[in-house]
Coordinates of C-alpha atoms in Angstrom, one line a residue:
M1 CA -35.3 -40.3 28.6
N2 CA -38.8 -41.8 28.3
P3 CA -40.3 -41.6 31.8
T4 CA -42.8 -44.5 31.4
A5 CA -40.0 -47.0 32.1
V6 CA -39.6 -45.9 35.7
Q7 CA -43.3 -46.7 36.3
R8 CA -42.5 -50.4 35.9
M9 CA -40.3 -50.2 38.9
R10 CA -43.5 -50.2 40.9
H11 CA -43.8 -53.9 40.2
F12 CA -41.2 -54.3 42.9
K13 CA -42.6 -54.2 46.4
L14 CA -40.2 -53.0 49.0
S15 CA -40.2 -53.4 52.8
R16 CA -37.9 -51.8 55.4
N17 CA -35.5 -53.7 57.6
S18 CA -34.0 -51.3 60.1
D19 CA -31.2 -49.8 57.9
S20 CA -32.1 -51.4 54.5
R21 CA -34.9 -52.4 52.2
S22 CA -35.5 -55.9 50.9
F23 CA -37.5 -57.1 47.9
R24 CA -40.7 -59.0 48.4
S25 CA -41.1 -60.0 44.8
F26 CA -39.6 -59.6 41.4
R27 CA -41.8 -59.5 38.3
S28 CA -41.6 -58.4 34.7
F29 CA -37.8 -58.4 34.4
G30 CA -37.0 -62.1 34.2
S31 CA -34.1 -63.4 36.2
F32 CA -32.3 -61.1 38.6
D33 CA -29.1 -62.2 40.3
E34 CA -28.3 -61.1 43.8
E35 CA -25.9 -58.3 42.7
N36 CA -28.7 -56.7 40.6
K37 CA -31.1 -56.9 43.5
R38 CA -28.6 -55.3 45.7
R39 CA -27.8 -52.5 43.3
L40 CA -31.5 -51.7 42.6
A41 CA -32.2 -51.6 46.3
A42 CA -29.3 -49.2 46.7
T43 CA -30.9 -46.8 44.3
T44 CA -34.0 -46.5 46.5
R45 CA -32.1 -45.8 49.7
H46 CA -29.2 -43.6 48.5
R47 CA -28.7 -40.6 50.7
I48 CA -26.6 -37.5 50.3
S49 CA -23.8 -36.8 52.7
V50 CA -23.6 -33.1 53.5
K51 CA -20.6 -31.9 55.4
E52 CA -20.9 -29.1 57.8
S53 CA -18.6 -26.5 56.2
P54 CA -19.1 -22.9 55.1
S55 CA -18.8 -24.0 51.4
S56 CA -21.5 -26.6 51.6
K57 CA -24.1 -25.3 54.0
F58 CA -26.5 -24.4 51.2
L59 CA -26.3 -27.9 49.6
F60 CA -29.5 -30.0 49.2
Q61 CA -31.6 -28.6 52.0
S62 CA -35.3 -29.1 51.6
R63 CA -37.8 -26.6 52.8
T64 CA -41.6 -26.8 53.6
E65 CA -43.8 -24.0 54.7
G66 CA -40.9 -21.6 55.1
S67 CA -38.7 -23.7 57.4
F68 CA -35.9 -26.1 56.8
T69 CA -36.5 -29.8 57.1
N70 CA -33.9 -32.7 56.9
D71 CA -31.2 -32.9 54.3
F72 CA -32.5 -33.5 50.8
T73 CA -32.3 -37.1 49.7
Y74 CA -33.1 -39.2 46.7
S75 CA -36.2 -40.5 48.5
D76 CA -37.7 -37.0 48.0
L77 CA -37.7 -37.6 44.3
E78 CA -39.1 -41.2 44.2
E79 CA -42.7 -40.2 43.7
I80 CA -42.0 -37.9 40.8
P81 CA -42.1 -39.5 37.3
G82 CA -38.9 -39.4 35.3
F83 CA -35.4 -40.6 35.3
F84 CA -32.7 -39.5 37.7
E85 CA -29.7 -41.5 38.7
P86 CA -29.3 -41.4 42.5
R87 CA -25.5 -41.2 42.5
L88 CA -25.8 -38.1 40.2
L89 CA -26.6 -36.2 43.4
D90 CA -23.0 -36.9 44.6
A91 CA -21.6 -35.5 41.3
Y92 CA -23.8 -32.4 41.7
Q93 CA -22.5 -31.9 45.2
L94 CA -18.9 -32.2 44.2
L95 CA -19.4 -29.8 41.2
N96 CA -21.3 -27.4 43.4
K97 CA -18.5 -27.3 46.1
T98 CA -15.9 -26.7 43.4
Q99 CA -17.9 -23.8 42.1
L100 CA -18.3 -22.4 45.6
D101 CA -14.6 -22.8 46.3
H102 CA -13.6 -20.9 43.1
G103 CA -16.2 -18.1 43.3
V104 CA -18.5 -19.3 40.5
F105 CA -21.9 -17.8 41.1
G106 CA -24.9 -17.7 38.8
A107 CA -28.2 -19.2 37.8
V108 CA -29.1 -22.8 37.3
V109 CA -31.1 -23.8 34.2
E110 CA -32.7 -26.9 32.8
I111 CA -34.2 -27.5 29.4
G112 CA -36.8 -30.3 29.5
V113 CA -37.9 -30.3 33.2
Y114 CA -40.8 -32.7 32.6
Q115 CA -42.3 -32.9 36.1
G116 CA -39.3 -31.7 38.1
R117 CA -37.4 -34.8 39.1
S118 CA -34.0 -33.5 38.0
F119 CA -34.8 -29.8 38.3
I120 CA -35.5 -29.9 42.1
P121 CA -32.0 -30.9 43.0
L122 CA -30.7 -28.0 40.9
C123 CA -32.9 -25.7 42.9
F124 CA -31.4 -26.9 46.2
M125 CA -27.9 -26.3 44.9
R126 CA -28.4 -22.6 45.0
R127 CA -26.9 -20.3 47.6
R128 CA -29.5 -19.2 50.2
D129 CA -29.4 -16.5 52.8
D130 CA -30.6 -18.3 55.9
I131 CA -31.2 -15.1 57.8
L132 CA -33.4 -13.4 55.1
G133 CA -34.8 -16.7 53.9
H134 CA -34.1 -16.0 50.2
Y135 CA -32.3 -17.9 47.5
Q136 CA -29.5 -15.7 46.2
E137 CA -29.4 -17.4 42.8
V138 CA -32.1 -17.8 40.1
A139 CA -33.4 -21.1 38.7
V140 CA -34.9 -21.3 35.2
A141 CA -37.1 -24.1 34.1
I142 CA -37.6 -24.4 30.3
D143 CA -40.1 -26.9 28.7
C144 CA -42.6 -26.8 25.9
F145 CA -45.2 -28.3 28.4
D146 CA -48.5 -28.2 26.6
F147 CA -47.0 -26.9 23.3
Q148 CA -46.4 -30.5 22.3
E149 CA -46.0 -29.8 18.6
H150 CA -42.4 -28.9 19.5
N151 CA -41.8 -32.3 21.2
L152 CA -40.7 -33.8 17.9
D153 CA -39.5 -37.2 19.2
S154 CA -41.9 -37.6 22.2
S155 CA -39.0 -37.7 24.6
G156 CA -41.3 -36.8 27.6
R157 CA -44.5 -34.9 27.9
G158 CA -44.1 -32.1 30.4
D159 CA -47.0 -31.0 32.6
L160 CA -46.8 -27.6 34.1
R161 CA -49.4 -28.1 36.8
E162 CA -47.7 -31.4 38.0
F163 CA -44.4 -29.6 37.9
Q164 CA -45.7 -26.9 40.1
K165 CA -47.2 -29.4 42.5
N166 CA -44.0 -31.3 42.9
L167 CA -42.1 -28.1 43.5
K168 CA -44.6 -27.1 46.2
K169 CA -44.1 -30.4 48.0
Q170 CA -40.5 -29.4 48.4
G171 CA -41.3 -25.9 49.5
L172 CA -40.5 -24.3 46.2
F173 CA -42.7 -21.9 44.3
I174 CA -42.6 -20.5 40.7
D175 CA -42.2 -16.7 40.9
K176 CA -43.1 -16.1 37.2
E177 CA -44.3 -18.0 34.2
V178 CA -43.2 -16.8 30.7
S179 CA -44.8 -18.2 27.5
N180 CA -43.2 -17.7 24.2
E181 CA -45.8 -18.7 21.7
L182 CA -48.7 -17.3 19.6
G183 CA -46.6 -15.5 17.1
N184 CA -43.7 -15.0 19.5
E185 CA -45.9 -13.0 21.8
K186 CA -44.4 -13.0 25.3
I187 CA -46.9 -13.5 28.1
E188 CA -45.8 -13.1 31.7
T189 CA -47.7 -14.2 34.8
R190 CA -46.9 -13.9 38.4
T191 CA -47.8 -17.2 40.0
S192 CA -46.9 -16.9 43.7
T193 CA -46.5 -14.3 46.4
R194 CA -43.9 -16.6 48.0
S195 CA -40.5 -16.3 46.3
S196 CA -38.2 -19.1 45.4
S197 CA -36.4 -17.2 42.7
I198 CA -37.8 -19.6 40.0
V199 CA -38.9 -18.7 36.5
A200 CA -40.8 -21.3 34.3
M201 CA -40.4 -20.6 30.6
R202 CA -43.0 -22.4 28.4
A203 CA -41.3 -22.4 25.1
D204 CA -39.6 -24.3 22.3
S205 CA -35.9 -24.1 23.4
V206 CA -34.8 -24.1 19.8
A207 CA -36.6 -20.8 19.3
L208 CA -35.0 -19.1 22.3
E209 CA -32.1 -16.7 22.3
S210 CA -29.6 -16.5 25.1
S211 CA -30.9 -13.0 25.8
D212 CA -34.4 -14.5 26.6
I213 CA -32.9 -16.5 29.4
L214 CA -30.4 -14.0 30.7
Q215 CA -33.0 -11.2 30.8
E216 CA -35.2 -13.4 33.0
V217 CA -32.2 -14.1 35.3
R218 CA -31.4 -10.4 35.6
N219 CA -35.0 -9.4 36.2
L220 CA -35.6 -11.9 38.9
S221 CA -32.2 -11.4 40.6
S222 CA -32.8 -7.7 40.8
M223 CA -35.8 -8.5 43.1
I224 CA -33.8 -10.6 45.5
P225 CA -33.2 -8.6 48.7
N226 CA -29.5 -7.9 49.4
S227 CA -28.3 -10.2 46.6
S228 CA -24.7 -9.1 46.8
S229 CA -23.7 -12.2 44.8
F230 CA -25.3 -10.6 41.7
N231 CA -23.3 -7.4 41.8
D232 CA -20.9 -8.9 39.3
I233 CA -22.2 -9.2 35.8
D234 CA -20.6 -12.7 35.5
S235 CA -23.0 -13.8 38.3
Q236 CA -25.9 -13.0 36.1
L237 CA -24.9 -15.8 33.8
V238 CA -25.5 -19.5 34.2
R239 CA -23.2 -21.7 36.3
L240 CA -25.0 -25.0 35.7
F241 CA -27.1 -25.8 32.6
S242 CA -28.8 -29.1 32.3
I243 CA -30.0 -30.2 28.8
D244 CA -32.7 -32.9 28.6
G245 CA -35.2 -31.6 26.0
C246 CA -36.0 -32.8 22.6
H247 CA -33.5 -35.5 21.7
T248 CA -33.2 -34.9 17.9
E249 CA -29.8 -34.0 16.5
D250 CA -30.8 -30.4 15.5
A251 CA -32.4 -29.7 18.9
V252 CA -29.5 -31.0 20.9
R253 CA -27.0 -29.1 18.8
S254 CA -29.1 -25.9 19.2
D255 CA -29.6 -26.5 23.0
I256 CA -25.9 -26.9 23.6
A257 CA -25.2 -23.7 21.6
L258 CA -27.8 -21.9 23.6
A259 CA -26.3 -23.1 26.9
E260 CA -22.8 -22.2 25.8
Q261 CA -24.0 -18.6 25.1
C262 CA -25.5 -18.3 28.6
L263 CA -22.6 -20.0 30.4
H264 CA -20.4 -18.5 33.1
E265 CA -16.7 -18.9 32.3
G266 CA -16.6 -21.5 35.1
G267 CA -20.0 -23.0 34.3
V268 CA -20.9 -26.6 33.6
I269 CA -23.2 -28.1 31.0
L270 CA -24.8 -31.5 31.4
V271 CA -26.2 -33.3 28.4
D272 CA -28.6 -36.2 29.1
D273 CA -28.6 -39.5 27.2
A274 CA -25.4 -38.5 25.5
L275 CA -24.4 -42.2 24.9
N276 CA -27.8 -43.8 25.2
P277 CA -28.4 -46.0 22.1
D278 CA -32.1 -45.3 22.4
W279 CA -31.5 -41.7 21.5
P280 CA -28.7 -41.5 18.8
G281 CA -29.8 -38.0 18.0
V282 CA -28.2 -36.8 21.3
A283 CA -24.8 -38.2 20.4
S284 CA -25.0 -36.9 16.9
G285 CA -26.0 -33.4 18.1
L286 CA -23.2 -33.4 20.6
H287 CA -20.7 -34.4 18.0
Q288 CA -22.0 -31.8 15.4
Y289 CA -21.7 -29.0 18.0
M290 CA -18.2 -30.0 19.0
L291 CA -17.1 -30.3 15.4
E292 CA -18.5 -26.8 14.5
S293 CA -17.3 -25.0 17.7
W294 CA -13.8 -26.5 17.8
N295 CA -13.2 -25.3 14.3
D296 CA -14.0 -21.8 15.4
N297 CA -10.7 -20.4 16.5
E298 CA -12.3 -17.3 18.2
K299 CA -14.1 -19.4 20.7
N300 CA -13.0 -20.9 24.0
P301 CA -14.6 -24.2 23.3
L302 CA -16.5 -26.6 25.5
Y303 CA -14.5 -29.6 26.5
P304 CA -16.0 -32.9 27.8
F305 CA -14.5 -33.8 31.2
A306 CA -16.7 -36.7 32.3
F307 CA -19.3 -39.3 31.3
G308 CA -21.5 -41.0 33.8
Y309 CA -24.9 -41.4 35.3
N310 CA -26.3 -41.1 31.8
K311 CA -24.8 -37.6 31.3
C312 CA -22.0 -36.0 29.4
F313 CA -20.3 -33.2 31.5
L314 CA -18.9 -30.2 29.6
A315 CA -16.9 -27.1 30.7
R316 CA -15.2 -24.2 29.0
G317 CA -11.6 -24.7 28.2
D318 CA -8.7 -26.8 29.6
K319 CA -8.5 -25.1 32.9
W320 CA -12.1 -25.7 34.0
A321 CA -12.4 -29.1 32.4
S322 CA -9.3 -30.3 34.3
L323 CA -10.5 -28.8 37.6
Y324 CA -13.9 -30.4 37.4
R325 CA -12.5 -33.7 36.3
S326 CA -10.3 -33.7 39.3
S327 CA -13.3 -32.8 41.5
L328 CA -15.1 -36.0 40.5
Q329 CA -12.1 -38.3 41.2
N330 CA -13.8 -40.1 44.0
L331 CA -16.6 -41.2 41.7
E332 CA -14.4 -42.2 38.9
R333 CA -14.1 -45.8 37.5
K334 CA -11.4 -45.0 35.0
R335 CA -10.1 -42.4 32.5
A336 CA -10.6 -42.6 28.8
I337 CA -10.0 -40.4 25.7
F338 CA -13.0 -38.8 23.9
W339 CA -12.4 -36.4 21.0
N340 CA -8.7 -36.4 21.9
R341 CA -9.5 -35.2 25.4
E342 CA -9.1 -37.1 28.7
V343 CA -12.4 -37.7 30.4
S344 CA -13.5 -39.3 33.7
I345 CA -15.7 -42.4 33.3
L346 CA -18.1 -42.6 36.1
K347 CA -20.8 -45.2 36.7
Q348 CA -23.2 -45.7 33.9
G349 CA -26.1 -45.6 36.3
F350 CA -28.2 -48.6 37.2
I351 CA -31.6 -47.1 36.3
A352 CA -30.5 -46.2 32.8
A353 CA -28.8 -49.6 32.2
H354 CA -31.8 -51.7 33.3
F355 CA -34.8 -49.5 32.4
G356 CA -33.6 -47.2 29.6
N357 CA -34.8 -49.4 26.8
D358 CA -38.2 -50.2 28.4
A359 CA -40.9 -48.5 26.3

């Protein structure tokens, strides 16, 4: 989604009143009723509720200078350009807990990280050894960054240096940069002596193979001290794959196919802007992939299990789709049928609804 729209939110001046924020002025958007004012204010103050239980102790914890700070909240993302629905953090937390409860371990990956607004929450979803101070799962960031000739529809110009700065503010550091360009020459650079188990791949995602991503996951996971969670080969796959790269039909279809090839049996794929009328190529690419893969009888196909917060959620097969759909029940508005499959309909997301078409 085009990140310039969020910048217009700065026309709204906010002030704190004990437990809430109120608006000083409204400009540029015409008439706002009281419900819209309340909902927009809610997006700025939304917090994540983290229960103290063994299965959720690694969820959304922010770290600076090697020590834990308070629970990670949406306010930690507000200064980073880009779109991210606040309530999506609740969905992340529920999906993460379901994976923990069912023994699904593996890497987290995002295509189209821009400046890190949606990548940072993925990083904090990973399991962490509090004693050793190491993340036990790898995070992979994929973006063309300054290779803008691959950004065919101008769906967001990534900036590697700004991305690094925003990670560092949250106590996260890129362990290695990988560039796939210059005649497919692969250039690797160690960028930090402080490990956060993060790889940044500067590449056109359409040109990547699943082996390119999984090899980076294996290489970095082998350097994690006492990473027992990676003893199983399934744990060297990807458990959560976010797709928010080029929004053309061909690119989206290719990115979903790439994600599916990297995916753990119990993994989840999120496709951004899947029903956004500003980006019809995403819907078209999703439909094309489903049409092709569902006709392949040898595959255990990806099934949609939810739409909401500007995302389409996909899982492999009936078992996992049903399990994850049930896990999101508390966020559900209703059920619907999509491609002859039952899906949860979550909130559309206030930011997408009111700012998505703002150029």
